[in-house]
Amino acid sequence: PLDAGAIRLLGRMDQWYGGASVAVLATGLLRAIYGAKGADFYFEAWPIYVKIGLFIAVAIISIKPTLTYIQWRRALDHDAAWQVPAEEHRRVRRLVMTEIHLASLIQVFAVIMSRGLGS
């Protein structure tokens, strides 16, 4: 079971994760546009579009856990004895695991692209 400290930590970690995602997106776009290989290298290869699609999928899936962490924190603020329902915990955990697996595929397509296999 998640205690109050763990729930608050999840919220902070989720904020850091969101910030890191924005930084990854910004640096990736800057590299694609201003990098040594040029924008044509990236945007003429199909793996970039798979990476973008995976990134968007992860972002969409992450909305539900983020909103749930906020709900959990608010519930704790109103009732210190409140506990996370087991089914809700399982559902959010499943979504986070899906995010992690999809995010790991982004790296696979980055390697494919960097090796020039998607041209």
mmCIF file of N, CA and C in Angstrom:
data_model
loop_
_atom_site.group_PDB
_atom_site.id
_atom_site.type_symbol
_atom_site.label_atom_id
_atom_site.label_comp_id
_atom_site.label_asym_id
_atom_site.label_seq_id
_atom_site.Cartn_x
_atom_site.Cartn_y
_atom_site.Cartn_z
ATOM 1 N N PRO A 1 0.832 -1.210 0.000
ATOM 2 C CA PRO A 1 0.000 0.000 0.000
ATOM 3 C C PRO A 1 0.866 1.260 0.000
ATOM 4 N N LEU A 2 0.367 2.272 -0.636
ATOM 5 C CA LEU A 2 1.068 3.549 -0.695
ATOM 6 C C LEU A 2 0.724 4.374 0.538
ATOM 7 N N ASP A 3 1.750 4.847 1.237
ATOM 8 C CA ASP A 3 1.500 5.720 2.381
ATOM 9 C C ASP A 3 1.550 7.177 1.921
ATOM 10 N N ALA A 4 1.309 8.090 2.841
ATOM 11 C CA ALA A 4 1.243 9.520 2.505
ATOM 12 C C ALA A 4 2.551 10.014 1.893
ATOM 13 N N GLY A 5 3.672 9.605 2.443
ATOM 14 C CA GLY A 5 4.966 10.033 1.908
ATOM 15 C C GLY A 5 5.189 9.555 0.486
ATOM 16 N N ALA A 6 4.806 8.325 0.218
ATOM 17 C CA ALA A 6 4.976 7.768 -1.129
ATOM 18 C C ALA A 6 4.079 8.475 -2.135
ATOM 19 N N ILE A 7 2.874 8.807 -1.729
ATOM 20 C CA ILE A 7 1.950 9.501 -2.634
ATOM 21 C C ILE A 7 2.485 10.891 -2.966
ATOM 22 N N ARG A 8 2.992 11.592 -1.971
ATOM 23 C CA ARG A 8 3.561 12.921 -2.229
ATOM 24 C C ARG A 8 4.814 12.820 -3.102
ATOM 25 N N LEU A 9 5.618 11.796 -2.873
ATOM 26 C CA LEU A 9 6.808 11.576 -3.690
ATOM 27 C C LEU A 9 6.431 11.272 -5.140
ATOM 28 N N LEU A 10 5.387 10.470 -5.344
ATOM 29 C CA LEU A 10 4.915 10.189 -6.700
ATOM 30 C C LEU A 10 4.546 11.472 -7.431
ATOM 31 N N GLY A 11 3.877 12.362 -6.739
ATOM 32 C CA GLY A 11 3.498 13.643 -7.343
ATOM 33 C C GLY A 11 4.713 14.452 -7.758
ATOM 34 N N ARG A 12 5.712 14.517 -6.885
ATOM 35 C CA ARG A 12 6.935 15.275 -7.220
ATOM 36 C C ARG A 12 7.694 14.613 -8.366
ATOM 37 N N MET A 13 7.785 13.291 -8.328
ATOM 38 C CA MET A 13 8.477 12.573 -9.402
ATOM 39 C C MET A 13 7.758 12.778 -10.734
ATOM 40 N N ASP A 14 6.442 12.801 -10.703
ATOM 41 C CA ASP A 14 5.672 13.017 -11.913
ATOM 42 C C ASP A 14 5.940 14.413 -12.478
ATOM 43 N N GLN A 15 6.080 15.399 -11.612
ATOM 44 C CA GLN A 15 6.406 16.750 -12.075
ATOM 45 C C GLN A 15 7.786 16.778 -12.734
ATOM 46 N N TRP A 16 8.754 16.119 -12.127
ATOM 47 C CA TRP A 16 10.098 16.045 -12.704
ATOM 48 C C TRP A 16 10.065 15.314 -14.038
ATOM 49 N N TYR A 17 9.304 14.243 -14.112
ATOM 50 C CA TYR A 17 9.163 13.472 -15.343
ATOM 51 C C TYR A 17 8.576 14.351 -16.447
ATOM 52 N N GLY A 18 7.562 15.119 -16.124
ATOM 53 C CA GLY A 18 6.960 16.027 -17.104
ATOM 54 C C GLY A 18 7.943 17.085 -17.568
ATOM 55 N N GLY A 19 8.689 17.651 -16.634
ATOM 56 C CA GLY A 19 9.706 18.642 -17.003
ATOM 57 C C GLY A 19 10.796 18.052 -17.875
ATOM 58 N N ALA A 20 11.223 16.845 -17.548
ATOM 59 C CA ALA A 20 12.248 16.177 -18.352
ATOM 60 C C ALA A 20 11.714 15.881 -19.754
ATOM 61 N N SER A 21 10.444 15.533 -19.866
ATOM 62 C CA SER A 21 9.845 15.272 -21.174
ATOM 63 C C SER A 21 9.845 16.524 -22.048
ATOM 64 N N VAL A 22 9.526 17.654 -21.443
ATOM 65 C CA VAL A 22 9.556 18.917 -22.187
ATOM 66 C C VAL A 22 10.980 19.233 -22.634
ATOM 67 N N ALA A 23 11.954 19.002 -21.763
ATOM 68 C CA ALA A 23 13.352 19.250 -22.121
ATOM 69 C C ALA A 23 13.812 18.329 -23.249
ATOM 70 N N VAL A 24 13.426 17.062 -23.193
ATOM 71 C CA VAL A 24 13.787 16.108 -24.255
ATOM 72 C C VAL A 24 13.166 16.537 -25.576
ATOM 73 N N LEU A 25 11.918 16.931 -25.551
ATOM 74 C CA LEU A 25 11.248 17.378 -26.769
ATOM 75 C C LEU A 25 11.933 18.618 -27.346
ATOM 76 N N ALA A 26 12.240 19.586 -26.489
ATOM 77 C CA ALA A 26 12.873 20.826 -26.951
ATOM 78 C C ALA A 26 14.254 20.556 -27.530
ATOM 79 N N THR A 27 15.075 19.783 -26.831
ATOM 80 C CA THR A 27 16.425 19.521 -27.335
ATOM 81 C C THR A 27 16.388 18.667 -28.601
ATOM 82 N N GLY A 28 15.445 17.743 -28.676
ATOM 83 C CA GLY A 28 15.309 16.933 -29.881
ATOM 84 C C GLY A 28 14.934 17.762 -31.093
ATOM 85 N N LEU A 29 13.983 18.670 -30.909
ATOM 86 C CA LEU A 29 13.598 19.550 -32.015
ATOM 87 C C LEU A 29 14.745 20.470 -32.420
ATOM 88 N N LEU A 30 15.444 21.020 -31.439
ATOM 89 C CA LEU A 30 16.586 21.886 -31.756
ATOM 90 C C LEU A 30 17.674 21.116 -32.500
ATOM 91 N N ARG A 31 17.919 19.884 -32.081
ATOM 92 C CA ARG A 31 18.931 19.083 -32.764
ATOM 93 C C ARG A 31 18.496 18.753 -34.188
ATOM 94 N N ALA A 32 17.219 18.428 -34.351
ATOM 95 C CA ALA A 32 16.722 18.103 -35.686
ATOM 96 C C ALA A 32 16.812 19.308 -36.626
ATOM 97 N N ILE A 33 16.534 20.476 -36.113
ATOM 98 C CA ILE A 33 16.512 21.669 -36.956
ATOM 99 C C ILE A 33 17.906 22.257 -37.151
ATOM 100 N N TYR A 34 18.684 22.359 -36.067
ATOM 101 C CA TYR A 34 19.983 23.043 -36.133
ATOM 102 C C TYR A 34 21.190 22.112 -36.034
ATOM 103 N N GLY A 35 20.956 20.810 -35.933
ATOM 104 C CA GLY A 35 22.054 19.857 -35.743
ATOM 105 C C GLY A 35 22.923 19.707 -36.980
ATOM 106 N N ALA A 36 24.029 18.995 -36.806
ATOM 107 C CA ALA A 36 25.019 18.834 -37.873
ATOM 108 C C ALA A 36 24.454 18.089 -39.083
ATOM 109 N N LYS A 37 23.510 17.181 -38.867
ATOM 110 C CA LYS A 37 22.983 16.403 -39.982
ATOM 111 C C LYS A 37 21.901 17.141 -40.760
ATOM 112 N N GLY A 38 21.354 18.182 -40.170
ATOM 113 C CA GLY A 38 20.330 18.967 -40.847
ATOM 114 C C GLY A 38 18.946 18.357 -40.737
ATOM 115 N N ALA A 39 17.953 19.198 -40.935
ATOM 116 C CA ALA A 39 16.563 18.785 -40.778
ATOM 117 C C ALA A 39 16.161 17.730 -41.805
ATOM 118 N N ASP A 40 16.710 17.801 -43.021
ATOM 119 C CA ASP A 40 16.349 16.832 -44.060
ATOM 120 C C ASP A 40 16.674 15.401 -43.630
ATOM 121 N N PHE A 41 17.818 15.216 -42.977
ATOM 122 C CA PHE A 41 18.204 13.872 -42.528
ATOM 123 C C PHE A 41 17.124 13.281 -41.633
ATOM 124 N N TYR A 42 16.588 14.093 -40.742
ATOM 125 C CA TYR A 42 15.604 13.597 -39.787
ATOM 126 C C TYR A 42 14.207 13.487 -40.388
ATOM 127 N N PHE A 43 13.744 14.538 -41.027
ATOM 128 C CA PHE A 43 12.346 14.590 -41.435
ATOM 129 C C PHE A 43 12.048 13.872 -42.745
ATOM 130 N N GLU A 44 13.044 13.345 -43.407
ATOM 131 C CA GLU A 44 12.804 12.517 -44.588
ATOM 132 C C GLU A 44 12.850 11.031 -44.255
ATOM 133 N N ALA A 45 13.137 10.687 -43.020
ATOM 134 C CA ALA A 45 13.212 9.288 -42.601
ATOM 135 C C ALA A 45 11.979 8.933 -41.763
ATOM 136 N N TRP A 46 11.430 7.760 -42.007
ATOM 137 C CA TRP A 46 10.216 7.342 -41.306
ATOM 138 C C TRP A 46 10.385 7.153 -39.797
ATOM 139 N N PRO A 47 11.568 6.768 -39.277
ATOM 140 C CA PRO A 47 11.647 6.544 -37.820
ATOM 141 C C PRO A 47 11.343 7.791 -36.981
ATOM 142 N N ILE A 48 11.589 8.980 -37.520
ATOM 143 C CA ILE A 48 11.291 10.192 -36.738
ATOM 144 C C ILE A 48 9.797 10.279 -36.449
ATOM 145 N N TYR A 49 8.989 9.846 -37.414
ATOM 146 C CA TYR A 49 7.545 9.922 -37.226
ATOM 147 C C TYR A 49 7.054 8.852 -36.247
ATOM 148 N N VAL A 50 7.723 7.718 -36.213
ATOM 149 C CA VAL A 50 7.408 6.704 -35.209
ATOM 150 C C VAL A 50 7.783 7.245 -33.826
ATOM 151 N N LYS A 51 8.965 7.878 -33.731
ATOM 152 C CA LYS A 51 9.388 8.451 -32.447
ATOM 153 C C LYS A 51 8.407 9.514 -31.966
ATOM 154 N N ILE A 52 7.985 10.383 -32.876
ATOM 155 C CA ILE A 52 7.034 11.436 -32.511
ATOM 156 C C ILE A 52 5.712 10.818 -32.073
ATOM 157 N N GLY A 53 5.256 9.803 -32.797
ATOM 158 C CA GLY A 53 4.008 9.121 -32.423
ATOM 159 C C GLY A 53 4.093 8.465 -31.060
ATOM 160 N N LEU A 54 5.219 7.800 -30.793
ATOM 161 C CA LEU A 54 5.414 7.181 -29.482
ATOM 162 C C LEU A 54 5.454 8.241 -28.377
ATOM 163 N N PHE A 55 6.130 9.355 -28.646
ATOM 164 C CA PHE A 55 6.209 10.436 -27.664
ATOM 165 C C PHE A 55 4.815 10.967 -27.350
ATOM 166 N N ILE A 56 4.008 11.161 -28.383
ATOM 167 C CA ILE A 56 2.640 11.650 -28.187
ATOM 168 C C ILE A 56 1.816 10.614 -27.418
ATOM 169 N N ALA A 57 1.963 9.340 -27.760
ATOM 170 C CA ALA A 57 1.225 8.286 -27.051
ATOM 171 C C ALA A 57 1.577 8.269 -25.569
ATOM 172 N N VAL A 58 2.872 8.369 -25.264
ATOM 173 C CA VAL A 58 3.303 8.395 -23.864
ATOM 174 C C VAL A 58 2.722 9.618 -23.154
ATOM 175 N N ALA A 59 2.730 10.760 -23.831
ATOM 176 C CA ALA A 59 2.188 11.988 -23.226
ATOM 177 C C ALA A 59 0.697 11.839 -22.923
ATOM 178 N N ILE A 60 -0.040 11.263 -23.853
ATOM 179 C CA ILE A 60 -1.486 11.082 -23.644
ATOM 180 C C ILE A 60 -1.752 10.090 -22.511
ATOM 181 N N ILE A 61 -1.022 8.988 -22.505
ATOM 182 C CA ILE A 61 -1.214 7.990 -21.448
ATOM 183 C C ILE A 61 -0.858 8.562 -20.077
ATOM 184 N N SER A 62 0.116 9.470 -20.024
ATOM 185 C CA SER A 62 0.569 10.008 -18.735
ATOM 186 C C SER A 62 -0.433 10.967 -18.092
ATOM 187 N N ILE A 63 -1.417 11.413 -18.832
ATOM 188 C CA ILE A 63 -2.398 12.357 -18.279
ATOM 189 C C ILE A 63 -3.166 11.723 -17.118
ATOM 190 N N LYS A 64 -3.649 10.507 -17.308
ATOM 191 C CA LYS A 64 -4.457 9.849 -16.270
ATOM 192 C C LYS A 64 -3.674 9.648 -14.970
ATOM 193 N N PRO A 65 -2.451 9.091 -15.010
ATOM 194 C CA PRO A 65 -1.712 8.968 -13.749
ATOM 195 C C PRO A 65 -1.450 10.317 -13.081
ATOM 196 N N THR A 66 -1.130 11.336 -13.867
ATOM 197 C CA THR A 66 -0.876 12.659 -13.284
ATOM 198 C C THR A 66 -2.111 13.172 -12.550
ATOM 199 N N LEU A 67 -3.266 13.084 -13.195
ATOM 200 C CA LEU A 67 -4.498 13.542 -12.551
ATOM 201 C C LEU A 67 -4.833 12.690 -11.320
ATOM 202 N N THR A 68 -4.534 11.407 -11.391
ATOM 203 C CA THR A 68 -4.789 10.517 -10.256
ATOM 204 C C THR A 68 -3.893 10.870 -9.078
ATOM 205 N N TYR A 69 -2.611 11.167 -9.327
ATOM 206 C CA TYR A 69 -1.708 11.562 -8.232
ATOM 207 C C TYR A 69 -2.212 12.838 -7.554
ATOM 208 N N ILE A 70 -2.729 13.756 -8.346
ATOM 209 C CA ILE A 70 -3.286 14.997 -7.774
ATOM 210 C C ILE A 70 -4.497 14.664 -6.910
ATOM 211 N N GLN A 71 -5.369 13.788 -7.400
ATOM 212 C CA GLN A 71 -6.543 13.375 -6.618
ATOM 213 C C GLN A 71 -6.120 12.711 -5.313
ATOM 214 N N TRP A 72 -5.138 11.837 -5.396
ATOM 215 C CA TRP A 72 -4.668 11.139 -4.194
ATOM 216 C C TRP A 72 -4.129 12.120 -3.168
ATOM 217 N N ARG A 73 -3.339 13.089 -3.631
ATOM 218 C CA ARG A 73 -2.771 14.068 -2.709
ATOM 219 C C ARG A 73 -3.874 14.894 -2.054
ATOM 220 N N ARG A 74 -4.872 15.285 -2.844
ATOM 221 C CA ARG A 74 -5.990 16.064 -2.284
ATOM 222 C C ARG A 74 -6.790 15.237 -1.280
ATOM 223 N N ALA A 75 -6.985 13.959 -1.585
ATOM 224 C CA ALA A 75 -7.705 13.086 -0.658
ATOM 225 C C ALA A 75 -6.941 12.969 0.657
ATOM 226 N N LEU A 76 -5.619 12.873 0.563
ATOM 227 C CA LEU A 76 -4.792 12.816 1.781
ATOM 228 C C LEU A 76 -4.851 14.122 2.562
ATOM 229 N N ASP A 77 -4.884 15.233 1.851
ATOM 230 C CA ASP A 77 -4.962 16.534 2.520
ATOM 231 C C ASP A 77 -6.268 16.675 3.316
ATOM 232 N N HIS A 78 -7.339 16.054 2.819
ATOM 233 C CA HIS A 78 -8.634 16.136 3.501
ATOM 234 C C HIS A 78 -8.793 15.079 4.592
ATOM 235 N N ASP A 79 -8.122 13.934 4.415
ATOM 236 C CA ASP A 79 -8.245 12.840 5.379
ATOM 237 C C ASP A 79 -6.907 12.108 5.448
ATOM 238 N N ALA A 80 -6.186 12.323 6.528
ATOM 239 C CA ALA A 80 -4.848 11.744 6.677
ATOM 240 C C ALA A 80 -4.871 10.218 6.729
ATOM 241 N N ALA A 81 -6.025 9.619 7.024
ATOM 242 C CA ALA A 81 -6.134 8.163 7.105
ATOM 243 C C ALA A 81 -6.545 7.533 5.769
ATOM 244 N N TRP A 82 -6.747 8.356 4.777
ATOM 245 C CA TRP A 82 -7.194 7.847 3.470
ATOM 246 C C TRP A 82 -6.158 6.895 2.874
ATOM 247 N N GLN A 83 -6.636 5.841 2.225
ATOM 248 C CA GLN A 83 -5.771 4.861 1.571
ATOM 249 C C GLN A 83 -6.132 4.759 0.088
ATOM 250 N N VAL A 84 -5.138 4.497 -0.722
ATOM 251 C CA VAL A 84 -5.363 4.314 -2.157
ATOM 252 C C VAL A 84 -6.122 3.006 -2.368
ATOM 253 N N PRO A 85 -7.234 3.060 -3.088
ATOM 254 C CA PRO A 85 -7.947 1.810 -3.387
ATOM 255 C C PRO A 85 -7.058 0.882 -4.217
ATOM 256 N N ALA A 86 -7.059 -0.386 -3.883
ATOM 257 C CA ALA A 86 -6.172 -1.359 -4.531
ATOM 258 C C ALA A 86 -6.377 -1.417 -6.040
ATOM 259 N N GLU A 87 -7.617 -1.409 -6.491
ATOM 260 C CA GLU A 87 -7.887 -1.487 -7.935
ATOM 261 C C GLU A 87 -7.371 -0.239 -8.659
ATOM 262 N N GLU A 88 -7.535 0.912 -8.046
ATOM 263 C CA GLU A 88 -7.033 2.159 -8.648
ATOM 264 C C GLU A 88 -5.507 2.142 -8.719
ATOM 265 N N HIS A 89 -4.878 1.626 -7.680
ATOM 266 C CA HIS A 89 -3.422 1.502 -7.656
ATOM 267 C C HIS A 89 -2.949 0.607 -8.805
ATOM 268 N N ARG A 90 -3.616 -0.529 -9.000
ATOM 269 C CA ARG A 90 -3.260 -1.450 -10.083
ATOM 270 C C ARG A 90 -3.456 -0.806 -11.450
ATOM 271 N N ARG A 91 -4.537 -0.068 -11.617
ATOM 272 C CA ARG A 91 -4.845 0.575 -12.893
ATOM 273 C C ARG A 91 -3.784 1.619 -13.246
ATOM 274 N N VAL A 92 -3.405 2.436 -12.284
ATOM 275 C CA VAL A 92 -2.392 3.469 -12.522
ATOM 276 C C VAL A 92 -1.035 2.820 -12.768
ATOM 277 N N ARG A 93 -0.730 1.788 -12.022
ATOM 278 C CA ARG A 93 0.549 1.096 -12.218
ATOM 279 C C ARG A 93 0.639 0.511 -13.626
ATOM 280 N N ARG A 94 -0.448 -0.041 -14.097
ATOM 281 C CA ARG A 94 -0.493 -0.604 -15.451
ATOM 282 C C ARG A 94 -0.248 0.493 -16.496
ATOM 283 N N LEU A 95 -0.849 1.647 -16.307
ATOM 284 C CA LEU A 95 -0.636 2.761 -17.241
ATOM 285 C C LEU A 95 0.818 3.231 -17.232
ATOM 286 N N VAL A 96 1.399 3.335 -16.053
ATOM 287 C CA VAL A 96 2.794 3.777 -15.950
ATOM 288 C C VAL A 96 3.725 2.755 -16.611
ATOM 289 N N MET A 97 3.458 1.475 -16.415
ATOM 290 C CA MET A 97 4.279 0.448 -17.060
ATOM 291 C C MET A 97 4.149 0.512 -18.581
ATOM 292 N N THR A 98 2.956 0.791 -19.067
ATOM 293 C CA THR A 98 2.757 0.959 -20.509
ATOM 294 C C THR A 98 3.575 2.142 -21.013
ATOM 295 N N GLU A 99 3.540 3.247 -20.284
ATOM 296 C CA GLU A 99 4.351 4.426 -20.638
ATOM 297 C C GLU A 99 5.832 4.068 -20.743
ATOM 298 N N ILE A 100 6.330 3.361 -19.742
ATOM 299 C CA ILE A 100 7.752 3.018 -19.698
ATOM 300 C C ILE A 100 8.135 2.149 -20.892
ATOM 301 N N HIS A 101 7.298 1.187 -21.215
ATOM 302 C CA HIS A 101 7.609 0.307 -22.341
ATOM 303 C C HIS A 101 7.566 1.076 -23.669
ATOM 304 N N LEU A 102 6.576 1.931 -23.850
ATOM 305 C CA LEU A 102 6.519 2.719 -25.084
ATOM 306 C C LEU A 102 7.686 3.696 -25.170
ATOM 307 N N ALA A 103 8.036 4.311 -24.044
ATOM 308 C CA ALA A 103 9.161 5.249 -24.037
ATOM 309 C C ALA A 103 10.474 4.553 -24.376
ATOM 310 N N SER A 104 10.617 3.302 -23.970
ATOM 311 C CA SER A 104 11.847 2.581 -24.295
ATOM 312 C C SER A 104 11.951 2.315 -25.796
ATOM 313 N N LEU A 105 10.813 2.183 -26.469
ATOM 314 C CA LEU A 105 10.835 1.991 -27.923
ATOM 315 C C LEU A 105 11.335 3.233 -28.653
ATOM 316 N N ILE A 106 11.175 4.399 -28.050
ATOM 317 C CA ILE A 106 11.683 5.630 -28.675
ATOM 318 C C ILE A 106 13.187 5.510 -28.892
ATOM 319 N N GLN A 107 13.882 4.950 -27.926
ATOM 320 C CA GLN A 107 15.342 4.774 -28.045
ATOM 321 C C GLN A 107 15.694 3.807 -29.168
ATOM 322 N N VAL A 108 14.886 2.764 -29.336
ATOM 323 C CA VAL A 108 15.134 1.793 -30.408
ATOM 324 C C VAL A 108 15.057 2.486 -31.763
ATOM 325 N N PHE A 109 14.043 3.310 -31.959
ATOM 326 C CA PHE A 109 13.902 4.005 -33.236
ATOM 327 C C PHE A 109 14.940 5.111 -33.405
ATOM 328 N N ALA A 110 15.445 5.638 -32.302
ATOM 329 C CA ALA A 110 16.553 6.603 -32.395
ATOM 330 C C ALA A 110 17.798 5.927 -32.947
ATOM 331 N N VAL A 111 18.064 4.717 -32.499
ATOM 332 C CA VAL A 111 19.218 3.963 -33.007
ATOM 333 C C VAL A 111 19.020 3.632 -34.479
ATOM 334 N N ILE A 112 17.822 3.192 -34.839
ATOM 335 C CA ILE A 112 17.531 2.895 -36.242
ATOM 336 C C ILE A 112 17.798 4.125 -37.107
ATOM 337 N N MET A 113 17.330 5.263 -36.636
ATOM 338 C CA MET A 113 17.518 6.494 -37.386
ATOM 339 C C MET A 113 18.982 6.912 -37.441
ATOM 340 N N SER A 114 19.678 6.813 -36.338
ATOM 341 C CA SER A 114 21.078 7.258 -36.320
ATOM 342 C C SER A 114 21.974 6.397 -37.185
ATOM 343 N N ARG A 115 21.583 5.152 -37.395
ATOM 344 C CA ARG A 115 22.351 4.229 -38.252
ATOM 345 C C ARG A 115 21.988 4.399 -39.719
ATOM 346 N N GLY A 116 21.008 5.281 -39.985
ATOM 347 C CA GLY A 116 20.608 5.510 -41.372
ATOM 348 C C GLY A 116 19.751 4.396 -41.945
ATOM 349 N N LEU A 117 19.174 3.553 -41.082
ATOM 350 C CA LEU A 117 18.371 2.425 -41.561
ATOM 351 C C LEU A 117 16.979 2.839 -42.004
ATOM 352 N N GLY A 118 16.552 4.023 -41.630
ATOM 353 C CA GLY A 118 15.194 4.458 -41.971
ATOM 354 C C GLY A 118 15.127 5.334 -43.196
ATOM 355 N N SER A 119 16.225 5.494 -43.882
ATOM 356 C CA SER A 119 16.237 6.390 -45.042
ATOM 357 C C SER A 119 15.670 5.721 -46.264
#
